[in-house]
Amino acid sequence: MIKALVSVYPDLASVIAMNYACRLSKMFAMEIQPIFVKEPEEGDKAPAVGWVRQTWENGLLDVEQEAMNKLIESERSVYVKLTSLQVIYGDRDEAILDNLLQGGYDLFVEGSISRFEKSVLLQRTCSRLYRKLPCSVMIARNLIDLNKILVIIGDAAPASTLLPALMKLFKGSNVRFDLLYSKIIDSGPLEPIYSEPEIFNEADEIFHGTGWKPEKKLALQGSPRDLATQIEEYSLVATSLPSEPERHNGLLELLSDTPSPILFCRQRIGML
Amino acid sequence: MKILAALDSSSQSTFVATEVARLAANTWADVTLLGIEPEAVNTDQRPFAKGDRKAEDHPLIKSLRENRNILQNYFGPDNSPYNHSVVTSELVEVENGFWEDLQVCRGSIKQLNTRLRTGNPAKAVLTEARNSQCDLIVLGNSISIFGGVLARSVKKILLEADTSVLMVAESKNPRRIVACLDHDNISQPSLELINQMVTLYDADLEIVGLTTQDTLANNVDSKMGEIIKYYAANKIKALVRFVEENRLATFAAQAAQDNLVAIWMGKKSLLSRIFHPRSVEKLLSGTESSLLILR
């Protein structure tokens, strides 16, 4: 069974993340642990240590915890396998990272709403949490029924690590998927790449004997925006988390422009 | 549902009548076709006068009757909810023990009225909308745009109507319905109207939340959550996006190029302020797409 940690907060992104995670749990066996990390606000200063501090922190948490519990209860009425909300006071990324490492989770889920002005994706992938993630991460951006996955492979997303992690997550789910090899250019028309990339052969070898087979293999060249428009019908885009995201990362720009939820696959690793 | 279609004698009125027919077929709405005189853009434009009442060749009357036929023909002879031709026999007791078998011409299931108002077109539409208590006003953009300038009357209708207004563009079907929201007071009819647009155009839906310094207004967060769950339950793909308040006009003008922009414009809505007449004009200039104002 897949163990998933879902980050929640009293906002729309968390409603989407929670609901999306629960939808996924219908496709494959998944245990969902919601976690709410209350970050200290400016001016919050713990009055003491020990019991006094604990009481003070609990007081801060009460109001938002109630909102969180409502969110979880509304999902639990449909998806019964939800465990109780875990509440922590402290730095969000640190607390989540600690939990992911210590809890042996296979998947981390959080919500993120697309913005017109800027992409939060680059900022997020540069964060300490994402750089140290010990497992795959799902960024739920919209509530879309999971019909077909697009798996983007390439130099920055090697088939050898991406595909086994994907197969482990979706084991037994009969999910349909296409493979995309993309060459991202700054400008120019969207067009097919006619010579079949070597990475497709590598993927075939990995899938051999597993029962997994892409419905289509696509090789396209285009700008991030054109490619994003081309793939917007997919209900999930899976790829690898860039190890060193740069400010002008074509793949991240492409992913920023697509409305689909994103899955950055990573094989689970032990304690760092 | 009650639809009021504002039609003039321009060729685009045929398109508007067809769009109203498509919408009426989905909703079984009561429809009023209202003939209005366009704003005087040509000096040789002949206004409707009392003496024209019997003159079928007045362009406005001729166009109005043709558009009524378009709407009736859209449903076919047997399936129209607006046909009056169903004659049935009913046994009516005239006195005690005295019966008469009457041939009764039943009224249509739904009403189709064809009316004409002269004078200022905006005033005519707004008055008819109030009198008929319609839920939606539909008008075309050729009566609204002359030489790229949005007619005063259409701006007035868009901004002052008490009800939702759909301004349809003939050019192309929208790829996506982009619905902008800044307050939590959303009426169920307006949600259902969005459903109709999604079905009518076979388009995706994007709900846009208006933020101020990255934060949504109070309760809009939870309202958007309810809305997307409502659409997901209705098997409608509803995407969400945030846009900063000060960038909304730019975003909407950009989005309107390929999509139908829908704006929830309640009385207390910030959008009423952002989309003041000059901004509505900006939104529509340079675009040939449709616009829906939701109330």
Coordinates of C-alpha atoms in Angstrom, one line a residue:
Chain A
M1 CA 0.0 0.0 0.0
I2 CA 1.2 3.5 -0.9
K3 CA 1.7 5.8 2.0
A4 CA 0.9 9.5 1.2
L5 CA 1.4 12.6 3.3
V6 CA -0.9 15.4 2.3
S7 CA -0.1 19.0 3.3
V8 CA -3.2 20.9 4.3
Y9 CA -3.9 24.6 5.2
P10 CA -7.2 26.5 5.4
D11 CA -7.1 27.4 1.7
L12 CA -8.4 26.4 -1.7
A13 CA -5.2 24.7 -2.8
S14 CA -5.6 22.3 0.1
V15 CA -9.2 21.6 -0.7
I16 CA -8.0 20.5 -4.2
A17 CA -5.0 18.6 -2.8
M18 CA -7.1 16.7 -0.3
N19 CA -9.8 15.9 -2.7
Y20 CA -7.4 14.9 -5.4
A21 CA -5.5 12.6 -3.1
C22 CA -8.7 10.9 -2.1
R23 CA -9.6 10.4 -5.8
L24 CA -6.3 8.8 -6.3
S25 CA -6.9 6.4 -3.4
K26 CA -9.8 5.0 -5.5
M27 CA -7.4 4.0 -8.2
F28 CA -4.8 2.3 -6.0
A29 CA -4.5 1.3 -2.4
M30 CA -3.3 4.4 -0.6
E31 CA -3.1 5.4 3.0
I32 CA -3.5 9.2 3.4
Q33 CA -2.1 11.1 6.3
P34 CA -3.1 14.8 6.3
I35 CA -0.6 17.1 8.0
F36 CA -1.1 20.8 9.0
V37 CA 1.9 22.8 9.9
K38 CA 1.2 26.1 11.6
E39 CA 4.1 28.4 10.9
P40 CA 4.9 31.1 13.5
E41 CA 3.7 34.5 12.4
E42 CA 5.7 37.6 12.7
G43 CA 5.7 38.7 16.3
D44 CA 4.8 35.3 17.6
K45 CA 7.3 34.5 20.3
A46 CA 7.0 31.4 22.4
P47 CA 6.6 32.5 26.0
A48 CA 8.5 29.8 27.6
V49 CA 9.4 26.1 27.3
G50 CA 7.7 22.8 28.2
W51 CA 4.1 22.7 29.3
V52 CA 3.6 26.5 29.1
R53 CA 4.9 26.6 25.5
Q54 CA 2.8 23.6 24.5
T55 CA -0.4 25.2 25.9
W56 CA 0.5 28.5 24.1
E57 CA 1.1 26.6 20.8
N58 CA -2.2 24.7 21.2
G59 CA -4.1 27.9 21.6
L60 CA -2.6 29.2 18.3
L61 CA -3.6 26.1 16.5
D62 CA -7.2 25.7 17.8
V63 CA -9.0 27.9 15.3
E64 CA -7.3 26.7 12.2
Q65 CA -7.3 23.1 13.3
E66 CA -11.1 23.3 13.5
A67 CA -11.2 24.5 9.8
M68 CA -8.8 21.7 8.8
N69 CA -10.9 19.1 10.6
K70 CA -14.0 20.2 8.7
L71 CA -12.1 19.9 5.5
I72 CA -11.0 16.4 6.4
E73 CA -14.4 15.3 7.6
S74 CA -16.0 16.4 4.4
E75 CA -13.6 14.1 2.5
R76 CA -13.9 11.3 5.0
S77 CA -17.7 11.1 4.3
V78 CA -16.7 9.8 0.8
Y79 CA -13.2 8.4 1.4
V80 CA -13.2 6.5 4.6
K81 CA -9.5 5.6 4.7
L82 CA -8.4 9.0 6.0
T83 CA -6.3 9.1 9.1
S84 CA -6.7 11.9 11.7
L85 CA -5.0 15.2 11.1
Q86 CA -1.5 15.6 12.3
V87 CA -0.9 19.1 13.6
I88 CA 2.5 20.6 14.1
Y89 CA 3.7 24.1 15.1
G90 CA 6.9 25.2 13.4
D91 CA 8.6 25.6 10.1
R92 CA 6.5 24.0 7.4
D93 CA 9.1 22.6 5.1
E94 CA 11.3 21.3 7.9
A95 CA 8.3 19.6 9.6
I96 CA 7.1 18.0 6.4
L97 CA 10.6 16.8 5.5
D98 CA 11.1 15.3 9.0
N99 CA 7.8 13.5 8.6
L100 CA 8.5 12.2 5.1
L101 CA 11.8 10.9 6.2
Q102 CA 10.7 9.3 9.5
G103 CA 7.3 8.1 8.3
G104 CA 8.5 6.1 5.3
Y105 CA 6.1 7.8 2.9
D106 CA 6.0 7.0 -0.8
L107 CA 4.2 10.2 -1.9
F108 CA 3.9 13.8 -0.8
V109 CA 0.8 15.7 -2.0
E110 CA 0.3 19.4 -1.9
G111 CA -1.9 21.9 -3.7
S112 CA -0.8 24.9 -5.7
I113 CA -3.1 27.2 -7.7
S114 CA -1.9 28.5 -11.1
R115 CA -1.3 32.2 -11.2
F116 CA -1.5 34.6 -14.1
E117 CA 1.4 36.8 -13.0
K118 CA 4.1 34.4 -12.0
S119 CA 4.9 30.8 -11.6
V120 CA 5.2 29.4 -8.1
L121 CA 6.5 26.2 -9.5
L122 CA 10.1 27.3 -9.9
Q123 CA 10.1 28.8 -6.5
R124 CA 8.7 25.6 -5.0
T125 CA 11.1 23.3 -6.8
C126 CA 14.0 25.4 -5.6
S127 CA 12.9 25.1 -2.0
R128 CA 14.9 23.0 0.5
L129 CA 11.9 20.6 0.9
Y130 CA 11.9 19.7 -2.8
R131 CA 15.6 19.5 -3.0
K132 CA 15.7 17.0 -0.1
L133 CA 12.5 15.1 -0.9
P134 CA 12.9 11.4 -0.2
C135 CA 9.9 10.4 -2.3
S136 CA 7.7 11.4 -5.2
V137 CA 5.6 14.6 -5.0
M138 CA 2.2 15.4 -6.5
I139 CA 1.3 19.0 -7.0
A140 CA -2.5 19.1 -7.3
R141 CA -3.5 22.2 -9.2
N142 CA -7.0 21.3 -10.4
L143 CA -9.7 18.7 -9.7
I144 CA -9.4 16.6 -12.9
D145 CA -10.5 13.0 -13.2
L146 CA -7.4 10.9 -13.7
N147 CA -8.0 9.4 -17.2
K148 CA -4.6 9.5 -18.9
I149 CA -1.1 10.3 -17.8
L150 CA 1.5 12.0 -19.9
V151 CA 5.0 10.9 -18.9
I152 CA 7.7 13.3 -20.0
I153 CA 11.1 11.6 -20.4
G154 CA 14.4 13.1 -21.6
D155 CA 17.9 14.0 -20.6
A156 CA 16.6 15.8 -17.5
A157 CA 14.1 13.0 -16.7
P158 CA 15.9 9.7 -17.2
A159 CA 13.7 6.8 -17.9
S160 CA 15.8 4.5 -15.6
T161 CA 14.7 6.4 -12.5
L162 CA 11.4 7.9 -13.5
L163 CA 9.6 4.9 -14.9
P164 CA 10.2 2.4 -12.0
A165 CA 9.0 5.1 -9.5
L166 CA 5.9 5.7 -11.6
M167 CA 5.1 2.0 -11.9
K168 CA 5.5 1.5 -8.2
L169 CA 3.0 4.3 -7.4
F170 CA 0.4 3.2 -10.0
K171 CA 0.9 -0.6 -9.5
G172 CA -2.4 -2.4 -10.1
S173 CA -4.3 0.7 -11.3
N174 CA -4.5 0.0 -15.1
V175 CA -3.8 3.6 -15.7
R176 CA -3.5 4.7 -19.4
F177 CA -0.5 6.7 -20.4
D178 CA 1.5 8.3 -23.3
L179 CA 5.2 8.9 -23.4
L180 CA 6.6 12.3 -24.5
Y181 CA 10.1 13.2 -25.5
S182 CA 10.3 16.9 -25.9
K183 CA 12.9 19.3 -27.1
I184 CA 12.1 22.7 -25.6
I185 CA 13.1 25.8 -27.7
D186 CA 12.7 29.5 -26.9
S187 CA 10.6 30.2 -30.0
G188 CA 9.6 28.5 -33.2
P189 CA 6.7 26.4 -34.4
L190 CA 5.5 23.2 -32.7
E191 CA 6.6 20.3 -34.8
P192 CA 7.3 16.6 -34.5
I193 CA 10.8 15.2 -34.1
Y194 CA 11.0 12.5 -36.8
S195 CA 13.9 10.4 -35.6
E196 CA 12.8 8.2 -32.8
P197 CA 14.8 9.1 -29.7
E198 CA 17.0 6.4 -28.1
I199 CA 15.2 6.9 -24.8
F200 CA 12.1 5.2 -26.2
N201 CA 14.0 2.0 -26.6
E202 CA 15.3 2.4 -23.0
A203 CA 11.7 2.8 -21.9
D204 CA 10.6 -0.3 -23.8
E205 CA 13.2 -2.3 -22.0
I206 CA 12.0 -1.1 -18.6
F207 CA 8.4 -1.9 -19.5
H208 CA 9.2 -5.3 -20.9
G209 CA 7.4 -8.0 -19.0
T210 CA 5.7 -5.6 -16.6
G211 CA 2.4 -5.3 -18.5
W212 CA 3.0 -1.5 -18.8
K213 CA 2.8 -0.1 -22.3
P214 CA 2.3 3.5 -23.5
E215 CA -0.6 4.0 -25.8
K216 CA 1.4 6.6 -27.8
K217 CA 5.0 7.8 -28.0
L218 CA 5.3 11.4 -28.9
A219 CA 8.4 13.3 -29.8
L220 CA 7.8 17.0 -30.2
Q221 CA 9.8 20.2 -30.4
G222 CA 8.4 23.6 -29.5
S223 CA 8.2 26.5 -27.1
P224 CA 7.1 25.8 -23.5
R225 CA 3.7 27.6 -24.2
D226 CA 3.0 25.6 -27.4
L227 CA 3.9 22.3 -25.8
A228 CA 1.8 23.2 -22.8
T229 CA -1.2 23.8 -25.0
Q230 CA -0.6 20.6 -26.8
I231 CA -0.6 18.5 -23.6
E232 CA -3.4 20.3 -21.6
E233 CA -5.9 17.5 -22.2
Y234 CA -3.8 15.1 -20.1
S235 CA -5.2 14.7 -16.6
L236 CA -1.7 14.2 -15.0
V237 CA 1.8 15.1 -16.2
A238 CA 4.5 12.9 -14.7
T239 CA 8.2 13.6 -14.9
S240 CA 11.4 13.9 -12.8
L241 CA 12.1 16.6 -10.4
P242 CA 15.0 18.7 -11.8
S243 CA 18.0 18.2 -9.6
E244 CA 19.2 21.8 -10.1
P245 CA 16.4 23.9 -11.3
E246 CA 17.6 27.0 -13.1
R247 CA 15.7 30.3 -13.5
H248 CA 15.1 29.5 -17.2
N249 CA 14.2 25.9 -17.1
G250 CA 12.2 25.0 -20.2
L251 CA 10.6 21.9 -18.6
L252 CA 9.4 24.0 -15.5
E253 CA 8.1 26.7 -17.8
L254 CA 6.2 24.1 -19.8
L255 CA 4.8 22.6 -16.5
S256 CA 3.8 26.1 -15.2
D257 CA 1.7 26.7 -18.3
T258 CA -0.2 23.4 -18.1
P259 CA -3.3 23.2 -15.8
S260 CA -2.9 19.5 -15.0
P261 CA -1.7 18.2 -11.7
I262 CA 2.1 17.4 -11.8
L263 CA 3.8 14.3 -10.5
F264 CA 7.5 14.5 -9.9
C265 CA 8.6 10.9 -9.6
R266 CA 11.4 10.0 -7.3
Q267 CA 12.3 6.6 -5.9
R268 CA 11.9 6.5 -2.2
I269 CA 15.1 6.8 -0.3
G270 CA 15.8 6.2 3.3
M271 CA 17.0 8.5 6.0
L272 CA 19.3 11.3 4.7
Chain B
M1 CA -35.5 30.5 -17.4
K2 CA -36.5 33.6 -19.4
I3 CA -34.3 34.9 -22.2
L4 CA -34.5 38.3 -23.8
A5 CA -32.8 38.6 -27.2
A6 CA -32.1 42.1 -28.4
L7 CA -32.2 42.1 -32.2
D8 CA -31.8 44.8 -34.8
S9 CA -32.0 44.5 -38.6
S10 CA -28.3 43.7 -39.0
S11 CA -27.2 40.4 -40.5
Q12 CA -25.7 39.3 -37.1
S13 CA -29.2 39.1 -35.6
T14 CA -29.6 35.8 -37.5
F15 CA -26.6 34.5 -35.6
V16 CA -27.9 35.8 -32.3
A17 CA -31.3 34.1 -32.9
T18 CA -29.6 30.8 -33.7
E19 CA -27.5 31.1 -30.5
V20 CA -30.7 31.8 -28.5
A21 CA -32.3 28.8 -30.1
R22 CA -29.4 26.6 -29.1
L23 CA -29.6 27.9 -25.6
A24 CA -33.3 27.6 -25.5
A25 CA -33.1 24.0 -26.7
N26 CA -30.9 23.2 -23.7
T27 CA -32.9 25.1 -21.1
W28 CA -36.5 25.1 -22.5
A29 CA -36.6 28.8 -21.8
D30 CA -39.3 31.3 -22.3
V31 CA -38.0 33.6 -25.0
T32 CA -38.7 37.2 -26.0
L33 CA -37.3 38.5 -29.2
L34 CA -37.1 42.2 -28.9
G35 CA -36.6 44.3 -32.0
I36 CA -34.6 47.4 -31.3
E37 CA -33.5 50.3 -33.5
P38 CA -29.7 50.4 -33.8
E39 CA -27.9 53.5 -32.7
A40 CA -27.9 56.0 -35.5
V41 CA -24.6 55.2 -37.2
N42 CA -25.9 55.9 -40.6
T43 CA -27.8 59.1 -41.5
D44 CA -29.9 57.2 -44.0
Q45 CA -31.1 54.8 -41.4
R46 CA -34.9 54.9 -41.3
P47 CA -36.5 54.8 -37.9
F48 CA -39.6 52.7 -37.2
A49 CA -42.7 54.8 -37.3
K50 CA -46.4 54.3 -36.6
G51 CA -47.2 54.1 -40.3
D52 CA -44.9 51.1 -40.6
R53 CA -47.2 48.9 -38.5
K54 CA -48.6 47.2 -41.6
A55 CA -45.6 47.6 -43.8
E56 CA -43.9 44.2 -43.7
D57 CA -41.0 45.5 -45.7
H58 CA -39.6 47.6 -42.9
P59 CA -36.2 46.1 -42.4
L60 CA -36.6 45.7 -38.6
I61 CA -40.0 44.0 -38.8
K62 CA -38.9 41.8 -41.6
S63 CA -35.7 40.8 -39.7
L64 CA -37.7 40.2 -36.5
R65 CA -40.1 37.8 -38.2
E66 CA -37.3 36.0 -40.0
N67 CA -35.5 35.5 -36.7
R68 CA -38.7 34.2 -35.1
N69 CA -38.9 31.6 -37.9
I70 CA -35.2 30.7 -37.3
L71 CA -35.9 30.0 -33.7
Q72 CA -39.1 28.0 -34.4
N73 CA -37.5 26.1 -37.2
Y74 CA -34.5 25.1 -35.0
F75 CA -36.7 22.8 -33.1
G76 CA -38.5 21.2 -36.1
P77 CA -42.2 21.0 -36.6
D78 CA -43.0 18.4 -33.9
N79 CA -40.5 19.2 -31.1
S80 CA -40.9 22.9 -30.6
P81 CA -42.1 24.0 -27.1
Y82 CA -43.2 27.2 -28.8
N83 CA -45.7 25.8 -31.3
H84 CA -49.4 26.8 -30.8
S85 CA -50.7 24.3 -33.3
V86 CA -51.7 21.4 -31.0
V87 CA -55.4 21.1 -31.2
T88 CA -57.1 18.7 -28.8
S89 CA -60.7 17.7 -28.0
E90 CA -61.9 18.4 -24.5
L91 CA -65.3 17.5 -23.0
V92 CA -66.5 20.5 -21.1
E93 CA -69.6 20.5 -18.8
V94 CA -71.6 23.6 -19.8
E95 CA -74.5 22.9 -17.4
N96 CA -75.4 20.0 -15.1
G97 CA -75.8 17.1 -17.5
F98 CA -75.0 19.2 -20.6
W99 CA -71.6 18.6 -22.2
E100 CA -69.9 20.1 -25.1
D101 CA -67.0 18.5 -26.9
L102 CA -64.8 21.5 -27.6
Q103 CA -61.8 21.7 -30.0
V104 CA -59.2 23.4 -27.9
C105 CA -56.1 25.1 -29.3
R106 CA -53.7 24.8 -26.4
G107 CA -51.0 27.4 -25.8
S108 CA -47.4 26.4 -26.3
I109 CA -45.5 24.8 -23.5
K110 CA -43.1 27.7 -23.4
Q111 CA -43.7 31.3 -24.4
L112 CA -42.1 32.9 -27.5
N113 CA -42.9 36.6 -27.7
T114 CA -41.8 38.9 -30.5
R115 CA -41.8 42.6 -29.5
L116 CA -40.6 45.9 -30.8
R117 CA -39.5 48.9 -28.9
T118 CA -38.6 52.2 -30.6
G119 CA -36.3 54.9 -29.3
N120 CA -33.1 54.6 -27.3
P121 CA -32.0 50.9 -27.7
A122 CA -30.4 50.6 -24.2
K123 CA -33.5 52.0 -22.6
A124 CA -35.6 49.7 -24.6
V125 CA -33.7 46.6 -23.6
L126 CA -33.4 47.5 -19.9
T127 CA -37.1 48.4 -19.7
E128 CA -38.1 45.1 -21.4
A129 CA -35.7 43.2 -19.2
R130 CA -37.4 44.6 -16.1
N131 CA -40.9 44.1 -17.4
S132 CA -40.4 40.6 -18.6
Q133 CA -38.3 39.7 -15.5
C134 CA -35.9 37.9 -17.7
D135 CA -32.9 35.9 -16.4
L136 CA -30.6 36.6 -19.3
I137 CA -30.2 39.3 -22.0
V138 CA -28.6 38.1 -25.2
L139 CA -27.2 40.5 -27.8
G140 CA -24.8 40.4 -30.6
N141 CA -21.6 42.4 -30.8
S142 CA -22.2 43.8 -34.3
I143 CA -24.9 46.1 -32.9
S144 CA -22.4 47.0 -30.2
I145 CA -19.2 47.6 -32.1
F146 CA -19.0 50.1 -34.8
G147 CA -15.6 51.0 -36.2
G148 CA -14.1 49.2 -33.2
V149 CA -15.9 51.4 -30.7
L150 CA -18.3 49.9 -28.3
A151 CA -21.7 51.5 -28.7
R152 CA -22.9 53.5 -25.7
S153 CA -26.1 51.6 -25.5
V154 CA -24.4 48.2 -25.2
K155 CA -22.0 49.5 -22.5
K156 CA -25.1 50.8 -20.7
I157 CA -26.9 47.4 -21.0
L158 CA -23.8 45.5 -19.8
L159 CA -23.2 47.7 -16.8
E160 CA -26.8 48.6 -15.8
A161 CA -28.9 45.5 -16.3
D162 CA -30.1 43.8 -13.2
T163 CA -29.8 40.5 -14.8
S164 CA -27.0 38.5 -16.6
V165 CA -26.0 39.6 -20.1
L166 CA -24.5 37.5 -22.8
M167 CA -22.9 39.3 -25.7
V168 CA -22.2 36.8 -28.5
A169 CA -19.6 37.1 -31.1
E170 CA -20.0 35.4 -34.5
S171 CA -16.4 34.7 -35.1
K172 CA -15.7 31.4 -33.4
N173 CA -16.7 29.1 -30.6
P174 CA -14.7 29.8 -27.4
R175 CA -12.1 27.3 -26.4
R176 CA -12.7 27.9 -22.7
I177 CA -15.2 29.7 -20.5
V178 CA -13.1 31.9 -18.2
A179 CA -15.3 33.0 -15.2
C180 CA -13.9 35.7 -13.0
L181 CA -15.0 35.8 -9.3
D182 CA -14.2 38.2 -6.5
H183 CA -17.0 37.7 -4.0
D184 CA -18.8 34.8 -2.4
N185 CA -22.4 35.8 -3.2
I186 CA -22.9 33.7 -6.3
S187 CA -26.4 32.8 -7.4
Q188 CA -27.4 29.3 -8.4
P189 CA -28.9 30.5 -11.7
S190 CA -25.5 32.1 -12.6
L191 CA -23.7 28.7 -11.9
E192 CA -26.3 27.0 -14.0
L193 CA -25.8 29.5 -16.8
I194 CA -22.1 28.7 -16.8
N195 CA -23.1 25.0 -17.1
Q196 CA -25.1 26.0 -20.1
M197 CA -22.2 27.9 -21.7
V198 CA -19.9 24.9 -21.2
T199 CA -22.4 22.6 -22.8
L200 CA -23.3 24.9 -25.6
Y201 CA -19.8 25.5 -26.7
D202 CA -18.3 22.2 -25.6
A203 CA -15.7 24.2 -23.8
D204 CA -13.6 23.8 -20.7
L205 CA -14.2 26.0 -17.7
E206 CA -11.7 28.1 -15.8
I207 CA -12.7 29.8 -12.5
V208 CA -10.5 32.8 -11.8
G209 CA -10.1 34.1 -8.3
L210 CA -9.3 37.7 -7.8
T211 CA -6.4 38.2 -5.3
T212 CA -5.0 41.2 -3.5
Q213 CA -1.4 40.7 -2.6
D214 CA -1.7 37.0 -3.2
T215 CA -4.7 36.7 -0.9
L216 CA -8.3 35.9 -1.9
A217 CA -11.0 37.9 -0.3
N218 CA -12.8 36.5 2.8
N219 CA -14.9 33.5 2.0
V220 CA -14.1 33.5 -1.7
D221 CA -11.6 30.7 -1.0
S222 CA -14.2 28.4 0.4
K223 CA -16.8 29.5 -2.2
M224 CA -14.4 28.6 -5.0
G225 CA -13.8 25.2 -3.3
E226 CA -17.6 24.6 -3.3
I227 CA -17.9 25.7 -7.0
I228 CA -15.2 23.4 -8.3
K229 CA -16.6 20.5 -6.3
Y230 CA -20.0 21.4 -7.7
Y231 CA -18.7 21.3 -11.3
A232 CA -16.6 18.2 -10.7
A233 CA -19.8 16.4 -9.4
N234 CA -21.5 17.6 -12.6
K235 CA -18.6 16.1 -14.6
I236 CA -17.5 19.5 -15.8
K237 CA -13.8 20.0 -15.9
A238 CA -13.3 23.2 -13.9
L239 CA -9.8 24.7 -13.7
V240 CA -8.8 27.4 -11.2
R241 CA -6.4 30.3 -11.5
F242 CA -5.6 33.3 -9.4
V243 CA -5.1 36.8 -10.8
E244 CA -4.0 39.9 -8.9
E245 CA -6.7 42.6 -8.8
N246 CA -4.5 45.2 -10.6
R247 CA -3.8 42.8 -13.5
L248 CA -7.4 41.6 -14.1
A249 CA -8.2 43.9 -16.9
T250 CA -5.0 42.9 -18.7
F251 CA -5.7 39.2 -18.0
A252 CA -9.4 39.4 -19.1
A253 CA -8.4 41.3 -22.4
Q254 CA -5.9 38.5 -23.1
A255 CA -8.2 35.7 -22.2
A256 CA -11.0 37.2 -24.3
Q257 CA -9.0 36.6 -27.5
D258 CA -9.8 32.8 -27.6
N259 CA -12.3 32.4 -24.8
L260 CA -15.6 33.5 -23.5
V261 CA -14.9 35.7 -20.5
A262 CA -17.6 35.6 -17.8
I263 CA -17.6 38.1 -15.1
W264 CA -19.6 37.8 -11.9
M265 CA -20.6 41.4 -11.3
G266 CA -22.6 41.7 -8.2
K267 CA -23.5 45.1 -6.7
K268 CA -20.7 44.9 -4.2
S269 CA -18.2 43.4 -6.5
L270 CA -14.8 44.9 -7.0
L271 CA -15.3 43.9 -10.6
S272 CA -17.9 46.6 -11.0
R273 CA -15.2 49.1 -10.2
I274 CA -12.5 47.4 -12.3
F275 CA -14.8 47.0 -15.3
H276 CA -16.0 50.6 -15.5
P277 CA -17.2 51.6 -19.0
R278 CA -13.7 52.4 -20.2
S279 CA -12.4 49.0 -19.2
V280 CA -15.3 47.2 -20.7
E281 CA -14.4 49.0 -24.0
K282 CA -10.8 47.9 -23.5
L283 CA -11.9 44.4 -22.9
L284 CA -13.8 44.2 -26.1
S285 CA -11.6 46.2 -28.4
G286 CA -9.2 43.9 -30.2
T287 CA -11.3 40.8 -29.4
E288 CA -14.1 39.2 -31.3
S289 CA -15.0 36.8 -28.6
S290 CA -18.2 36.6 -26.5
L291 CA -18.6 38.2 -23.1
L292 CA -20.9 37.1 -20.3
I293 CA -21.8 39.3 -17.4
L294 CA -23.2 37.2 -14.5
R295 CA -25.5 38.7 -11.9

